[in-house]
Amino acid sequence: MSIDTKALADKYGTPLYVYDFDYIENRYTTLKEAFAGKKSIINYAVKANSNLSVIAYLAKLGAGADCVSIGEVQRALTAGVSKYKIIFSGVGKRDDEIRAALEHDILLLNLESEAEMKRVEMVAKELGKEARISIRVNPNIDPQTHPYISTGLHENKFGVELDMAKRMYIYANKSEFLNPVGIHFHIGSQLTKLSPIKEACGIVADLVRSLKAINIDIKFFDVGGGIGVVYDEEVTISAKEYTQVIFEMTKGLDLTLLCEPGRYMVANAGIFLTKVLYEKNNGGKRFVIVDGAMNDLIRPSLYNAYHKIEAVGVEGAKEYENTPADVVGPVCESGDFFGKDVPLPPLEHNDLLMIHSAGAYGFTMASNYNTRAKAAEVAVQAGKDRLIRQRETYEDQVRLELEYLEK
Ligand SMILES: *Cc1c(COP(=O)(O)O)cnc(C)c1O
């Protein structure tokens, strides 16, 4: 992105998240246009980046929201997402979350077990409402991605098997308090191959056909999220190829297509800026110690995920001077790194590093470990920057403890 990262680092301080809203808009419209000719809703997966301004920007473009907690549902509503474009997924919902979702009258609750269906029925009955539901089917497909982000195999905790799904639909269809209008699957994240998506789509579309045959009329076909993005040199799926496969497998069915992209929308819209504190050598190994840490961006530590790291405008830097360095933060864990053996020029105190592809699962996974304040977040749109989340302070962190302090 053409952003003056140095100026932003000076203006807002580091560590800092910066999101390019024009990029997000481009991703949204590209995907939406790929669905042209069909009824569709793009339910942005809020967990990827739940900053209110990001959600609001997408809502204005027409996006819905896919939420995995009532907190995310509230964020979506606060940000202005239409309630009829909000879906609530997740493998474990509390009664109070179910109640609030029904009271807010959102589009769908995605159910992941028979036990959960019974709870939803009970809560709906108490409220005297009919709950619009969708069932998450686990099609037992290997998505060929990282095991931590693979969700569509029976060995994963997500969804229900096909026969169970069918039994649940039959039960829900008879219930006064359940209205089974949707079907859902989500086989994993960072999917770079089409064939598992196609296979899963086919299996679930066949189930829809067999449900229609017994007069259970599914209206919403939710293909989940997971479209892969380029972190390094991956070859991934295009929006067009993706929707063509979905169209092909759902041929002849009158459905509103839902999809729940998170990473696709925001990963490469974001960068994380961090300043060099020191360089050091341990027995010949070069370390660059920066002011950001795993509490800010945990993906390298958690998944061994690759993020491209670049030194920004270091004076006189020559490529041949680059030597491999581990880029590490100040947190007291050996796993606190952003990159290993990253070729970098000699660096000095206050030089700026840019960590790419940090827009998804970056800030949302941040913590206060080591009593580190969470970073600020900035939006850049049409060449203008604005703060969308203040840098946390020490006071923010101790606010909920101070009144209980006994000395
Ligand atoms: C995490 C998740 C998504 C978003 O996944 P991405 O890989 O970010 O697109 C969508 N749907 C469900 C149910 C999820 O759990």
Coordinates of C-alpha atoms and ligand atoms in Angstrom, one line a residue:
M1 CA 0.0 0.0 0.0
S2 CA 1.2 3.5 -0.7
I3 CA 1.2 4.7 2.8
D4 CA 3.8 6.9 4.5
T5 CA 4.5 4.4 7.3
K6 CA 7.2 6.5 8.9
A7 CA 4.9 9.5 9.2
L8 CA 2.2 7.3 10.8
A9 CA 4.7 5.8 13.2
D10 CA 5.8 9.3 14.3
K11 CA 2.3 10.6 14.6
Y12 CA 0.7 7.7 16.5
G13 CA 3.7 5.9 18.0
T14 CA 4.5 2.2 17.8
P15 CA 3.6 -0.6 18.0
L16 CA 0.8 0.3 15.6
Y17 CA -1.7 -1.4 13.4
V18 CA -2.6 0.3 10.1
Y19 CA -5.5 -0.8 7.9
D20 CA -6.0 0.3 4.3
F21 CA -9.8 0.7 4.0
D22 CA -9.6 1.1 0.2
Y23 CA -8.1 -2.4 0.0
I24 CA -10.9 -3.7 2.2
E25 CA -13.5 -2.1 -0.1
N26 CA -11.8 -3.6 -3.1
R27 CA -11.9 -7.1 -1.6
Y28 CA -15.5 -6.7 -0.7
T29 CA -16.6 -5.5 -4.1
T30 CA -14.5 -8.2 -5.9
L31 CA -16.2 -10.9 -3.9
K32 CA -19.6 -9.4 -4.2
E33 CA -19.3 -9.1 -7.9
A34 CA -18.2 -12.7 -8.2
F35 CA -21.6 -13.6 -6.8
A36 CA -23.4 -11.4 -9.4
G37 CA -26.6 -12.9 -10.7
K38 CA -27.4 -14.9 -7.5
K39 CA -28.9 -13.8 -4.2
S40 CA -26.0 -13.6 -1.8
I41 CA -24.9 -12.0 1.5
I42 CA -21.3 -11.6 2.4
N43 CA -21.2 -12.1 6.2
Y44 CA -17.8 -10.7 7.2
A45 CA -16.3 -12.9 9.9
V46 CA -15.9 -10.4 12.6
K47 CA -13.3 -12.4 14.6
A48 CA -10.7 -11.6 12.0
N49 CA -10.7 -7.9 12.8
S50 CA -13.5 -6.7 15.1
N51 CA -12.6 -3.0 15.2
L52 CA -15.9 -1.2 15.1
S53 CA -14.8 1.1 12.3
V54 CA -13.7 -1.9 10.1
I55 CA -17.1 -3.5 10.7
A56 CA -19.0 -0.2 10.0
Y57 CA -17.0 0.4 6.8
L58 CA -18.0 -3.1 5.5
A59 CA -21.6 -2.6 6.7
K60 CA -21.9 0.5 4.6
L61 CA -20.7 -1.4 1.6
G62 CA -23.6 -3.9 2.3
A63 CA -21.8 -6.6 4.2
G64 CA -23.4 -8.7 6.9
A65 CA -21.6 -10.2 9.8
D66 CA -20.7 -13.7 11.0
C67 CA -20.3 -13.7 14.8
V68 CA -19.0 -16.3 17.2
S69 CA -20.0 -14.7 20.5
I70 CA -22.8 -12.4 21.6
G71 CA -20.1 -9.7 22.1
E72 CA -19.4 -9.9 18.3
V73 CA -23.1 -9.7 17.6
Q74 CA -23.2 -6.6 19.7
R75 CA -20.2 -5.1 17.9
A76 CA -21.9 -5.8 14.6
L77 CA -25.2 -4.1 15.7
T78 CA -23.2 -1.2 17.2
A79 CA -21.3 -0.8 13.9
G80 CA -24.6 -0.6 12.0
V81 CA -24.9 -4.1 10.4
S82 CA -28.5 -4.9 9.6
K83 CA -29.9 -7.5 12.0
Y84 CA -31.1 -9.5 9.1
K85 CA -27.6 -9.9 7.9
I86 CA -26.1 -11.2 11.2
I87 CA -25.5 -14.8 11.9
F88 CA -24.3 -16.3 15.1
S89 CA -22.1 -19.4 14.8
G90 CA -19.9 -21.2 17.3
V91 CA -19.6 -24.5 19.0
G92 CA -20.7 -23.4 22.5
K93 CA -23.3 -20.8 23.1
R94 CA -24.5 -19.9 26.6
D95 CA -28.3 -19.6 27.3
D96 CA -27.9 -15.8 27.8
E97 CA -26.2 -15.5 24.4
I98 CA -29.0 -17.5 22.7
R99 CA -31.6 -15.4 24.5
A100 CA -29.9 -12.1 23.4
A101 CA -29.5 -13.3 19.8
L102 CA -33.2 -14.2 19.7
E103 CA -34.2 -10.9 21.2
H104 CA -32.1 -9.0 18.7
D105 CA -34.0 -11.0 16.0
I106 CA -30.8 -11.7 13.9
L107 CA -31.0 -13.7 10.7
L108 CA -29.7 -17.1 11.9
L109 CA -28.3 -19.1 14.7
N110 CA -25.9 -21.7 13.4
L111 CA -26.2 -24.8 15.5
E112 CA -23.4 -27.3 16.0
S113 CA -25.0 -30.1 18.0
E114 CA -28.3 -31.7 18.9
A115 CA -27.9 -30.6 22.5
E116 CA -27.5 -27.0 21.4
M117 CA -30.6 -27.3 19.3
K118 CA -32.6 -28.4 22.3
R119 CA -31.3 -25.4 24.3
V120 CA -32.2 -23.0 21.6
E121 CA -35.7 -24.6 21.4
M122 CA -36.1 -24.2 25.1
V123 CA -35.0 -20.6 25.2
A124 CA -37.2 -19.7 22.1
K125 CA -40.1 -21.3 23.9
E126 CA -39.5 -19.2 27.0
L127 CA -39.5 -16.1 24.8
G128 CA -42.5 -17.2 22.8
K129 CA -40.5 -16.9 19.6
E130 CA -39.6 -19.1 16.7
A131 CA -35.8 -19.3 16.2
R132 CA -34.5 -19.2 12.7
I133 CA -31.7 -21.8 12.6
S134 CA -29.1 -23.3 10.4
I135 CA -27.2 -26.5 11.1
R136 CA -23.5 -26.8 10.7
V137 CA -22.7 -29.9 8.8
N138 CA -19.3 -31.5 9.1
P139 CA -18.7 -33.0 5.7
N140 CA -15.5 -34.9 6.7
I141 CA -13.3 -33.2 4.1
D142 CA -9.6 -32.6 4.6
P143 CA -9.1 -28.9 3.7
Q144 CA -5.4 -29.4 3.2
T145 CA -4.5 -26.5 5.5
H146 CA -2.8 -26.1 8.9
P147 CA -4.3 -28.6 11.4
Y148 CA -5.0 -25.8 13.9
I149 CA -7.2 -24.1 11.4
S150 CA -8.8 -27.2 9.9
T151 CA -12.4 -27.7 11.0
G152 CA -14.2 -29.9 8.5
L153 CA -13.0 -33.4 9.6
H154 CA -14.8 -35.6 12.1
E155 CA -11.8 -35.4 14.3
N156 CA -12.5 -31.7 14.7
K157 CA -15.0 -30.4 17.3
F158 CA -17.1 -28.5 14.7
G159 CA -20.5 -29.3 13.3
V160 CA -22.5 -32.6 13.1
E161 CA -22.4 -35.6 10.8
L162 CA -24.7 -35.8 7.8
D163 CA -27.2 -38.3 9.3
M164 CA -27.3 -36.4 12.6
A165 CA -28.0 -33.2 10.6
K166 CA -30.9 -34.8 8.8
R167 CA -32.4 -36.0 12.1
M168 CA -32.0 -32.5 13.5
Y169 CA -33.7 -30.9 10.5
I170 CA -36.7 -33.3 10.8
Y171 CA -37.0 -32.6 14.5
A172 CA -36.6 -28.8 14.0
N173 CA -39.2 -28.8 11.3
K174 CA -41.8 -30.2 13.6
S175 CA -41.0 -27.9 16.5
E176 CA -43.2 -24.9 17.0
F177 CA -40.1 -22.9 18.2
L178 CA -37.6 -23.7 15.6
N179 CA -37.5 -22.7 11.9
P180 CA -34.8 -24.6 10.0
V181 CA -34.1 -22.3 7.1
G182 CA -30.3 -22.6 6.7
I183 CA -27.5 -25.0 6.2
H184 CA -23.9 -24.3 6.9
F185 CA -20.4 -25.7 6.6
H186 CA -16.9 -24.2 7.2
I187 CA -14.1 -26.7 6.5
G188 CA -11.1 -24.6 7.6
S189 CA -9.2 -21.4 7.1
Q190 CA -6.5 -20.3 4.7
L191 CA -7.8 -22.6 2.0
T192 CA -5.7 -22.4 -1.1
K193 CA -7.3 -25.3 -3.1
L194 CA -10.7 -25.4 -4.7
S195 CA -11.3 -29.2 -4.6
P196 CA -12.1 -29.5 -0.9
I197 CA -14.6 -26.6 -1.2
K198 CA -16.2 -28.2 -4.2
E199 CA -16.4 -31.6 -2.6
A200 CA -17.9 -30.1 0.6
C201 CA -20.4 -28.0 -1.4
G202 CA -21.5 -31.1 -3.3
I203 CA -22.1 -33.1 -0.2
V204 CA -24.1 -30.4 1.5
A205 CA -26.1 -29.5 -1.6
D206 CA -27.1 -33.2 -1.9
L207 CA -28.3 -33.0 1.7
V208 CA -30.3 -29.8 0.8
R209 CA -31.9 -31.8 -2.1
S210 CA -32.9 -34.7 0.1
L211 CA -34.4 -32.2 2.7
K212 CA -36.4 -30.4 0.0
A213 CA -37.7 -33.8 -1.0
I214 CA -39.3 -34.2 2.4
N215 CA -40.6 -30.6 2.4
I216 CA -37.9 -29.0 4.5
D217 CA -37.2 -25.9 2.5
I218 CA -33.7 -24.6 3.0
K219 CA -33.3 -21.0 1.9
F220 CA -29.8 -20.1 3.1
F221 CA -26.8 -22.0 1.9
D222 CA -23.8 -20.9 3.9
V223 CA -20.4 -22.0 2.5
G224 CA -18.4 -20.6 5.5
G225 CA -15.2 -18.6 5.2
G226 CA -11.7 -19.7 4.8
I227 CA -10.6 -18.3 1.4
G228 CA -6.8 -18.3 1.6
V229 CA -4.6 -15.2 1.1
V230 CA -1.1 -14.6 0.1
Y231 CA 1.3 -14.3 3.0
D232 CA 4.4 -15.4 1.1
E233 CA 4.2 -17.0 -2.3
E234 CA 1.1 -19.1 -1.9
V235 CA -1.0 -19.6 -5.0
T236 CA -4.6 -19.2 -3.7
I237 CA -8.2 -19.2 -4.9
S238 CA -9.7 -16.3 -6.8
A239 CA -13.2 -14.9 -6.0
K240 CA -14.4 -15.9 -9.4
E241 CA -13.2 -19.5 -9.3
Y242 CA -14.6 -19.8 -5.8
T243 CA -18.1 -18.7 -6.7
Q244 CA -18.2 -20.7 -9.9
V245 CA -17.6 -23.9 -7.9
I246 CA -20.4 -22.9 -5.5
F247 CA -22.8 -22.2 -8.4
E248 CA -21.9 -25.4 -10.1
M249 CA -22.5 -27.5 -7.1
T250 CA -25.8 -25.8 -6.1
K251 CA -27.2 -25.8 -9.6
G252 CA -31.0 -26.0 -9.8
L253 CA -31.5 -25.0 -6.2
D254 CA -33.2 -21.7 -5.3
L255 CA -31.0 -20.5 -2.5
T256 CA -29.5 -17.3 -1.0
L257 CA -25.8 -18.0 -0.8
L258 CA -24.0 -16.8 2.3
C259 CA -20.3 -16.8 2.8
E260 CA -18.2 -15.8 5.8
P261 CA -14.8 -14.5 4.7
G262 CA -12.6 -13.0 7.4
R263 CA -8.9 -13.3 6.4
Y264 CA -9.8 -12.7 2.7
M265 CA -11.3 -9.3 3.5
V266 CA -8.7 -7.9 5.9
A267 CA -5.4 -9.8 6.1
N268 CA -3.5 -8.0 3.5
A269 CA -5.2 -4.7 4.3
G270 CA -3.2 -4.5 7.5
I271 CA 0.4 -3.9 8.5
F272 CA 1.9 -3.9 11.9
L273 CA 4.6 -1.2 12.6
T274 CA 7.2 -1.7 15.2
K275 CA 10.4 0.1 16.1
V276 CA 13.8 -1.4 16.7
L277 CA 15.0 -1.2 20.3
Y278 CA 18.3 -3.0 20.0
E279 CA 20.4 -5.4 18.0
K280 CA 22.3 -8.1 19.8
N281 CA 24.4 -11.2 19.0
N282 CA 24.3 -14.4 21.0
G283 CA 27.1 -16.7 20.0
G284 CA 27.0 -15.5 16.4
K285 CA 23.2 -15.5 16.2
R286 CA 21.7 -12.1 15.3
F287 CA 18.7 -10.8 17.1
V288 CA 16.7 -7.7 16.4
I289 CA 14.7 -6.7 19.4
V290 CA 11.6 -4.6 18.6
D291 CA 8.9 -2.8 20.7
G292 CA 6.1 -5.0 19.4
A293 CA 5.7 -8.5 20.7
M294 CA 3.7 -11.8 20.7
N295 CA 1.0 -10.1 22.8
D296 CA 0.3 -7.8 19.8
L297 CA 0.6 -10.3 17.0
I298 CA 0.7 -13.9 18.0
R299 CA 0.3 -15.8 14.7
P300 CA 4.1 -16.5 14.3
S301 CA 4.2 -18.0 17.9
L302 CA 0.9 -19.8 17.7
Y303 CA 0.9 -21.2 14.2
N304 CA 4.5 -20.7 13.1
A305 CA 2.8 -18.4 10.6
Y306 CA 4.9 -16.5 8.1
H307 CA 4.7 -12.7 7.9
K308 CA 6.9 -10.8 5.5
I309 CA 9.1 -8.3 7.4
E310 CA 10.7 -5.3 5.9
A311 CA 12.9 -2.5 7.2
V312 CA 11.3 0.8 6.2
G313 CA 13.6 3.3 4.4
V314 CA 16.7 2.5 6.4
E315 CA 19.3 5.1 5.2
G316 CA 22.0 3.6 3.0
A317 CA 20.7 0.1 3.3
K318 CA 22.1 -2.1 0.6
E319 CA 20.7 -5.5 -0.2
Y320 CA 24.1 -7.2 0.0
E321 CA 24.4 -5.9 3.6
N322 CA 21.4 -8.0 4.6
T323 CA 22.1 -10.7 7.1
P324 CA 19.6 -13.1 8.7
A325 CA 18.2 -12.1 12.0
D326 CA 15.5 -13.3 14.4
V327 CA 13.0 -10.5 15.0
V328 CA 11.9 -10.8 18.6
G329 CA 9.8 -8.9 21.1
P330 CA 10.5 -8.1 24.8
V331 CA 8.0 -10.6 26.2
C332 CA 9.5 -13.3 28.5
E333 CA 8.9 -16.3 26.2
S334 CA 11.2 -17.9 23.7
G335 CA 8.2 -18.2 21.4
D336 CA 8.1 -14.4 21.3
F337 CA 9.2 -13.8 17.7
F338 CA 7.8 -12.3 14.5
G339 CA 10.2 -14.0 12.1
K340 CA 13.3 -16.2 12.1
D341 CA 16.3 -15.7 9.9
V342 CA 14.8 -12.7 8.2
P343 CA 17.3 -10.9 5.9
L344 CA 17.7 -7.4 7.2
P345 CA 20.2 -4.6 6.9
P346 CA 22.1 -3.4 9.9
L347 CA 19.6 -1.6 12.1
E348 CA 19.7 1.1 14.7
H349 CA 17.6 2.2 17.6
N350 CA 14.3 3.6 16.3
D351 CA 14.5 2.2 12.8
L352 CA 11.1 1.1 11.7
L353 CA 10.0 -2.4 10.7
M354 CA 6.9 -3.2 8.8
I355 CA 5.2 -6.6 9.3
H356 CA 2.9 -7.4 6.4
S357 CA -0.5 -9.2 6.2
A358 CA -1.4 -8.3 9.8
G359 CA -5.0 -7.2 9.2
A360 CA -6.6 -10.5 10.2
Y361 CA -6.2 -12.3 13.5
G362 CA -3.7 -9.7 14.6
F363 CA -5.2 -7.2 16.9
T364 CA -8.2 -9.5 17.7
M365 CA -5.8 -12.0 19.2
A366 CA -3.8 -9.5 21.2
S367 CA -3.5 -9.8 24.9
N368 CA -2.2 -7.8 27.8
Y369 CA 0.5 -10.5 28.7
N370 CA 3.4 -8.9 30.6
T371 CA 1.0 -5.9 31.3
R372 CA 1.7 -4.6 27.9
A373 CA -0.9 -2.1 26.6
K374 CA -2.6 -3.0 23.4
A375 CA -1.4 -1.2 20.3
A376 CA -3.3 1.7 18.6
E377 CA -5.2 1.1 15.4
V378 CA -5.3 3.5 12.5
A379 CA -7.3 3.5 9.3
V380 CA -6.1 4.9 6.0
Q381 CA -8.6 5.8 3.4
A382 CA -8.2 7.9 0.2
G383 CA -4.8 9.1 1.4
K384 CA -6.1 10.2 4.8
D385 CA -5.3 8.6 8.2
R386 CA -7.4 8.5 11.3
L387 CA -7.2 6.8 14.7
I388 CA -9.8 4.0 15.1
R389 CA -8.6 2.7 18.5
Q390 CA -6.6 4.5 21.1
R391 CA -3.4 3.0 22.4
E392 CA -4.3 1.4 25.8
T393 CA -2.9 2.9 28.9
Y394 CA -1.8 1.3 32.2
E395 CA -5.0 2.8 33.7
D396 CA -7.1 0.9 31.2
Q397 CA -5.5 -2.3 32.2
V398 CA -5.9 -2.0 36.0
R399 CA -9.4 -0.4 35.9
L400 CA -11.2 -3.6 36.8
E401 CA -8.9 -4.5 39.7
L402 CA -8.1 -1.2 41.5
E403 CA -11.2 -1.0 43.6
Y404 CA -10.6 -4.5 45.0
L405 CA -7.0 -3.8 46.0
E406 CA -6.3 -4.3 49.7
K407 CA -3.0 -3.1 50.8
Ligands
LIG1 C1 -13.2 -18.4 11.6 C2 -14.4 -18.6 10.8 C3 -14.6 -17.9 9.6 C4 -13.6 -17.0 9.0 O1 -12.5 -17.7 8.5 P1 -11.4 -17.0 7.6 O2 -10.4 -18.0 7.4 O3 -10.9 -15.8 8.3 O4 -12.2 -16.6 6.4 C5 -15.9 -18.1 9.0 N1 -16.8 -18.9 9.5 C6 -16.6 -19.6 10.7 C7 -17.7 -20.5 11.2 C8 -15.4 -19.5 11.4 O5 -15.2 -20.1 12.5

